[in-house]
Amino acid sequence: MRVVLFVGLLFSAIFSTSQNLQTGILPQVTLTAPIGDKWEYTFKAESMQSFYSEGEQDYQYIRTDLQNFVSFRLTPFSKLAGGYQYRFLESGENSHRYIQQYSWLQRLRQLRMGHRIRTDQTVSPAEKTEFRFRYRLSTELPLNGSTIDSREFYLILSDEVVLGLQSGLFDLENRIGLSLGNNLNNNRKIEVGLDYRLDRPDQLRNRLWWTLAFFFKI
Amino acid sequence: MTAKRLKIGFSIEAFAICLLVCFLPSIASAQQAKLEREERTKLREVPSDAKNWLRDAYEGKKNVKWYKETNEEGVSYEAKFKWNQEFHSVEFNDEGAVLDIEVDRDLEDVDSQARENLQSYFDSLQKFRLLKLQQQFSGGAGDLEDMMDEDEFENITVRYEVEFYALIEGDYELWEGLFDESGQRISLRKIMQRPTDNLDY
């Protein structure tokens, strides 16, 4: 019921301001490999392509990001990670991003909540360095029973607030995610969903991405 | 000098092939994976003996969630609900005979001797953090019913099941410990946690 309400609110928010809506796909793949007991290496590739923008159908390849992270498990429920991203942009103004994050897991009776605090710095030849501070809360809800077993479905609800600073100007963005996942086995997951982003670069901008995410752990 | 343009796009075909290659082995291995699962089940699929026992022992209880658990030992059923402000979980075998009752407790509510022993065990551990403490009652169907209805503890075995984070022999992990009625440790095992890659990245 709460999920239905959430989706309803999400769509009503999007359509009430749909004149500035951009929509497309955001497929992503995440591979994680352990390095010893406490360290892990993660590679993530993500591509953004738009199919509809400001009332018109219009295919536009936007970007592809390649991310590399090394993480260290501080406790059984928290991790510290450092990462580097190379972004290929349609315009050719490719950028470098340095990422620092601290994430922790909260186990509740029927669900898991993941908290993530991230700071990043984006360096690009075309623009001044952008500094961002982000916090994301993700909730994983099993759809069958109270634990997520092999081949079971689950929902992921997330909200992320992104505060940016570039050339002395602040920018605020909110990202809401809703995905349906399947836990093929504990090391392989597929998630399909929506990622709705609202920000205000010069005027209010709505972006809705269909996401398809794969997670592999070696 | 003109800006170097480099564009990496996914063609749908290449993407589909990658997916097939990556996921075929996992679909095959999932078929062979040991069947260990816990799922919600409909009331009509629960053995009637289990429903009858619960109705007698917990008179007037409604809003019970039923689960079916399958593992290498076979099938069991579990009823989960709130009773007198506490979470109860009652386990039955595949024929509906009651096996045990587990009640979530705060450490302060545990009997004094067991509490002292549990507390001193917890104090002996480094980086200890308690997540869940359950008091477990096991015994025959009649004895467990008498315990619920008349507060009689004859032929009832009491144990404590505790989930906690701690550093034990150099391993900082999530643990499950089983303790007897007086709070003495019986066994300890590491709980494997599912990866958090989808929550971290």
XYZ file of C-alpha atoms in Angstrom:
419
model
C 0.000 0.000 0.000
C 2.769 2.397 0.969
C 4.600 1.467 -2.214
C 1.529 2.273 -4.325
C 1.220 5.615 -2.589
C 4.898 6.315 -3.162
C 4.681 5.535 -6.896
C 1.519 7.625 -7.165
C 3.197 10.612 -5.546
C 6.264 10.156 -7.702
C 4.286 10.187 -10.937
C 2.030 13.037 -9.920
C 5.119 15.081 -9.084
C 6.648 14.268 -12.449
C 3.572 15.002 -14.543
C 2.728 18.202 -12.742
C 6.012 19.648 -13.969
C 6.414 17.585 -17.114
C 7.192 20.489 -19.441
C 10.819 20.237 -18.357
C 10.912 16.454 -18.328
C 13.693 14.465 -19.843
C 13.515 10.700 -19.887
C 15.693 7.835 -21.054
C 17.664 4.835 -19.954
C 20.460 4.369 -17.457
C 21.852 0.815 -17.681
C 24.631 -0.107 -15.273
C 26.862 -3.017 -14.362
C 28.749 -3.369 -11.076
C 31.484 -5.948 -10.522
C 33.046 -6.510 -7.126
C 36.046 -8.663 -6.301
C 37.580 -9.217 -2.886
C 41.234 -8.381 -2.292
C 42.097 -10.350 0.798
C 39.896 -10.289 3.846
C 38.884 -6.679 4.287
C 39.561 -5.012 0.961
C 37.435 -5.032 -2.162
C 37.740 -3.701 -5.668
C 34.600 -2.525 -7.484
C 34.179 -1.580 -11.113
C 31.015 0.109 -12.303
C 29.977 1.130 -15.816
C 26.929 3.254 -16.443
C 25.536 4.830 -19.608
C 22.930 7.563 -19.900
C 20.831 7.913 -23.044
C 17.808 10.130 -23.467
C 14.771 9.397 -25.651
C 12.428 12.223 -24.793
C 13.183 15.768 -23.891
C 10.985 18.843 -23.362
C 7.925 17.479 -25.082
C 9.710 15.936 -28.054
C 11.012 12.534 -28.965
C 14.691 12.951 -29.435
C 17.428 10.342 -29.076
C 20.500 11.706 -27.419
C 23.532 9.814 -26.216
C 24.591 11.681 -23.083
C 27.427 9.919 -21.327
C 29.201 6.774 -20.159
C 30.910 6.580 -16.788
C 33.592 4.124 -15.793
C 34.155 3.957 -12.060
C 36.781 2.161 -10.006
C 36.617 1.855 -6.250
C 38.748 0.316 -3.575
C 36.944 -0.226 -0.306
C 38.010 -1.197 3.173
C 35.688 -2.907 5.631
C 35.968 -0.992 8.891
C 33.433 -3.078 10.800
C 31.030 -5.870 9.764
C 28.528 -3.119 8.967
C 30.567 -0.232 7.567
C 32.971 0.488 4.738
C 35.239 3.256 3.616
C 35.871 3.601 -0.109
C 37.869 5.739 -2.484
C 37.132 5.899 -6.176
C 37.993 7.399 -9.519
C 35.603 7.963 -12.388
C 36.308 8.745 -16.008
C 33.304 10.216 -17.797
C 32.885 10.087 -21.568
C 30.564 12.904 -22.588
C 28.782 13.364 -25.924
C 30.294 16.818 -26.136
C 33.775 15.359 -25.816
C 34.479 17.320 -22.646
C 35.392 14.216 -20.707
C 35.907 14.609 -16.990
C 37.700 13.025 -14.049
C 36.025 12.546 -10.711
C 37.528 11.599 -7.362
C 35.132 9.989 -4.897
C 35.323 9.342 -1.168
C 32.565 7.472 0.607
C 31.552 6.002 3.918
C 28.681 3.556 3.931
C 27.042 1.578 6.657
C 24.342 -1.008 6.972
C 21.452 -1.031 9.366
C 19.701 -4.354 9.922
C 16.077 -4.164 10.949
C 13.579 -6.932 11.566
C 12.404 -7.337 7.975
C 14.645 -5.044 5.982
C 18.129 -3.703 5.444
C 18.894 -0.028 5.205
C 22.040 1.220 3.555
C 23.383 4.687 4.336
C 25.974 6.313 2.124
C 27.814 9.579 2.618
C 29.865 10.633 -0.366
C 32.029 13.548 -1.328
C 33.328 13.991 -4.850
C 35.361 16.425 -6.916
C 34.865 16.650 -10.667
C 37.667 18.034 -12.779
C 36.961 18.901 -16.379
C 38.895 20.961 -18.946
C 35.745 22.921 -19.800
C 34.549 23.885 -16.350
C 35.736 24.814 -12.902
C 36.113 21.999 -10.395
C 32.810 20.941 -8.903
C 32.611 19.814 -5.288
C 29.667 17.758 -4.103
C 28.381 16.327 -0.852
C 25.823 13.550 -1.056
C 23.805 11.400 1.301
C 21.784 8.417 0.154
C 19.430 6.207 2.117
C 18.436 2.907 0.480
C 15.943 0.447 1.868
C 15.783 -3.125 0.727
C 12.417 -4.816 1.262
C 11.980 -8.545 0.670
C 8.799 -9.348 -1.254
C 8.623 -12.927 -0.112
C 9.085 -13.701 3.556
C 11.307 -11.689 5.841
C 14.659 -12.508 4.239
C 15.870 -12.295 0.651
C 16.768 -15.823 -0.435
C 18.033 -17.060 -3.787
C 15.792 -16.207 -6.727
C 13.532 -14.039 -4.588
C 12.251 -10.610 -5.509
C 12.743 -7.470 -3.470
C 12.145 -3.747 -3.707
C 14.757 -1.046 -3.341
C 13.618 2.419 -2.367
C 16.191 5.147 -2.193
C 16.535 8.851 -1.780
C 19.683 10.859 -2.298
C 20.339 14.503 -1.640
C 23.214 16.011 -3.619
C 24.633 19.374 -2.667
C 27.001 20.837 -5.237
C 29.368 23.788 -5.238
C 30.910 25.140 -8.406
C 32.301 28.607 -9.126
C 30.880 29.877 -5.855
C 27.347 28.704 -6.675
C 25.400 26.064 -4.779
C 23.207 23.495 -6.459
C 20.790 21.082 -4.836
C 19.523 17.885 -6.391
C 17.236 15.165 -5.140
C 17.167 11.646 -6.542
C 14.438 9.165 -5.790
C 14.823 5.564 -6.846
C 12.414 2.677 -6.938
C 13.577 -0.672 -8.268
C 12.402 -4.226 -8.390
C 15.267 -6.626 -7.832
C 15.862 -10.315 -8.068
C 18.525 -12.024 -6.029
C 19.645 -14.737 -8.468
C 21.997 -15.978 -5.850
C 23.810 -14.039 -3.167
C 26.468 -12.853 -5.591
C 24.292 -11.918 -8.551
C 21.437 -9.474 -8.643
C 19.321 -7.752 -11.281
C 17.405 -4.572 -10.542
C 14.946 -2.810 -12.861
C 13.432 0.488 -11.908
C 13.119 4.224 -12.086
C 15.515 6.937 -11.029
C 13.856 10.317 -10.781
C 16.105 13.365 -10.448
C 15.001 16.857 -9.673
C 17.378 19.817 -9.723
C 17.581 23.440 -10.762
C 20.597 24.248 -12.923
C 18.908 27.441 -14.217
C 15.292 26.418 -14.116
C 13.565 23.450 -12.501
C 14.607 20.277 -14.289
C 12.969 16.827 -14.053
C 14.749 13.782 -15.282
C 13.357 10.284 -15.185
C 15.637 7.377 -16.034
C 14.688 3.761 -16.507
C 17.412 1.832 -14.810
C 18.610 -1.683 -15.392
C 21.355 -2.683 -12.989
C 23.422 -5.830 -12.687
C 25.536 -6.670 -9.680
C 28.152 -9.400 -9.736
C 30.411 -10.412 -6.938
C 33.298 -12.724 -7.572
C 43.934 21.517 -31.234
C 40.434 20.159 -31.379
C 39.058 18.416 -28.358
C 39.484 14.691 -28.590
C 36.154 12.978 -28.933
C 35.733 9.565 -27.531
C 32.357 7.968 -27.262
C 31.457 4.664 -25.772
C 27.887 3.587 -26.387
C 26.185 0.296 -25.668
C 24.637 -1.294 -28.692
C 21.572 -3.216 -27.592
C 22.853 -6.429 -29.210
C 26.224 -6.283 -27.488
C 24.528 -5.585 -24.206
C 22.162 -8.543 -24.633
C 25.038 -10.893 -25.459
C 26.994 -9.719 -22.413
C 23.994 -10.343 -20.227
C 23.432 -13.814 -21.582
C 27.072 -14.749 -21.107
C 27.120 -13.368 -17.583
C 23.815 -14.742 -16.422
C 23.571 -18.172 -18.041
C 25.933 -19.785 -15.512
C 24.082 -18.207 -12.631
C 20.691 -19.385 -13.868
C 22.114 -22.888 -14.186
C 23.789 -22.780 -10.777
C 20.667 -21.390 -9.141
C 18.887 -24.550 -10.246
C 21.443 -26.630 -8.371
C 21.784 -24.325 -5.385
C 20.637 -25.892 -2.177
C 17.054 -25.100 -1.491
C 17.237 -22.900 1.530
C 14.410 -20.456 1.662
C 11.930 -18.766 3.874
C 8.724 -17.462 2.327
C 5.283 -16.208 3.262
C 2.642 -18.876 3.011
C -1.119 -18.825 2.818
C -3.135 -19.834 5.847
C -4.777 -22.710 3.978
C -1.377 -24.242 3.257
C -0.452 -24.397 6.945
C -1.070 -27.831 8.583
C -4.304 -27.685 10.549
C -2.638 -29.065 13.704
C -0.387 -26.001 13.750
C -3.315 -23.605 13.377
C -5.270 -25.452 16.079
C -2.362 -25.436 18.514
C -1.825 -21.721 18.016
C -5.515 -20.983 18.506
C -5.525 -22.864 21.836
C -2.233 -21.556 23.189
C -2.682 -17.937 22.095
C -6.395 -17.475 22.601
C -7.951 -14.759 20.491
C -4.766 -14.076 18.521
C -5.342 -12.566 15.097
C -2.987 -11.024 12.533
C -0.579 -13.927 12.415
C 1.941 -14.038 9.589
C 2.764 -17.558 8.457
C 6.057 -18.527 6.869
C 7.308 -21.724 5.343
C 10.961 -22.571 5.760
C 12.782 -25.091 3.629
C 16.323 -26.247 4.299
C 18.382 -29.431 4.190
C 16.519 -30.737 7.242
C 13.156 -30.429 5.525
C 10.141 -28.150 5.785
C 8.904 -26.243 8.807
C 6.259 -23.594 9.400
C 6.615 -20.481 11.463
C 3.969 -18.149 12.871
C 5.134 -14.621 13.643
C 3.101 -12.060 15.527
C 3.043 -9.573 18.364
C 1.704 -10.784 21.711
C 1.606 -8.640 24.865
C 3.870 -6.053 23.186
C 6.506 -8.683 22.364
C 7.410 -10.398 19.100
C 6.684 -14.102 19.162
C 7.729 -16.653 16.630
C 6.338 -20.192 16.910
C 7.877 -22.987 14.892
C 6.082 -26.153 13.773
C 7.284 -29.201 11.865
C 5.865 -30.161 8.454
C 3.025 -32.087 10.132
C 2.047 -29.158 12.298
C 3.520 -30.286 15.648
C 4.884 -27.360 17.643
C 8.685 -27.333 18.067
C 9.508 -24.149 19.917
C 8.479 -20.612 20.788
C 10.893 -17.702 20.443
C 10.228 -14.365 22.101
C 12.230 -11.196 21.448
C 13.565 -9.779 24.693
C 15.469 -6.823 25.976
C 18.438 -7.880 28.092
C 16.879 -6.102 31.099
C 13.878 -8.427 30.917
C 15.913 -11.628 31.141
C 15.947 -13.548 34.473
C 18.666 -12.279 36.767
C 21.081 -15.244 36.696
C 20.950 -15.628 32.943
C 21.204 -11.875 32.521
C 24.335 -11.690 34.660
C 26.018 -14.510 32.763
C 25.028 -13.111 29.387
C 26.202 -9.676 30.403
C 29.572 -10.973 31.590
C 30.021 -12.899 28.334
C 29.157 -9.775 26.353
C 31.547 -7.716 28.491
C 34.346 -10.192 27.732
C 34.049 -9.474 24.011
C 35.699 -6.637 22.164
C 33.599 -4.268 20.039
C 30.420 -5.976 21.164
C 27.102 -4.692 19.850
C 23.844 -6.507 20.552
C 21.389 -6.779 17.670
C 18.771 -9.276 18.749
C 18.076 -11.407 21.797
C 15.454 -14.133 21.765
C 14.327 -16.408 24.547
C 13.569 -19.846 23.179
C 11.173 -22.328 24.784
C 11.026 -25.891 23.551
C 9.135 -28.959 24.715
C 6.086 -31.094 23.958
C 2.924 -29.563 22.525
C 1.012 -29.963 25.800
C 3.854 -28.566 27.921
C 4.248 -25.510 25.692
C 0.503 -24.902 25.795
C 0.507 -25.146 29.601
C 3.369 -22.670 29.677
C 1.367 -20.170 27.635
C -1.949 -20.715 29.411
C -0.889 -21.411 32.977
C 2.670 -20.150 33.248
C 3.871 -23.681 33.995
C 7.438 -24.445 32.959
C 7.506 -28.215 33.507
C 9.542 -30.088 30.857
C 10.329 -26.857 29.079
C 13.861 -26.180 27.881
C 14.796 -22.518 27.951
C 17.583 -21.135 25.801
C 18.719 -17.772 24.510
C 19.574 -17.028 20.910
C 21.607 -13.852 20.474
C 22.686 -11.986 17.347
C 25.577 -9.575 17.822
C 28.574 -7.895 16.273
C 31.887 -8.599 18.006
C 35.584 -9.134 17.510
C 36.226 -12.779 18.381
C 39.675 -14.310 17.877
C 40.597 -11.622 15.390
C 37.353 -11.922 13.422
C 35.147 -8.854 13.581
C 31.858 -10.316 12.317
C 28.157 -10.811 12.855
C 27.603 -13.779 15.197
C 24.809 -15.939 16.496
C 25.310 -17.447 19.919
C 23.160 -20.009 21.687
C 23.052 -19.915 25.490
C 21.419 -22.197 28.049
C 18.855 -21.257 30.702
C 21.528 -19.893 33.034
C 23.194 -17.876 30.274
C 26.139 -20.215 29.625
C 27.237 -20.369 26.023
C 26.403 -23.578 24.148
C 27.477 -22.706 20.623
C 28.598 -19.882 18.384
C 28.448 -19.417 14.632
C 29.304 -16.704 12.141
C 26.373 -15.286 10.180
C 27.173 -14.799 6.512
C 25.904 -11.436 5.357
C 24.618 -10.838 1.860
C 26.770 -8.436 -0.162
C 25.835 -4.773 0.095
C 27.091 -3.807 -3.396
C 23.648 -2.546 -4.408
C 23.430 -0.334 -1.310
C 27.008 0.972 -1.555
C 27.307 1.815 -5.281
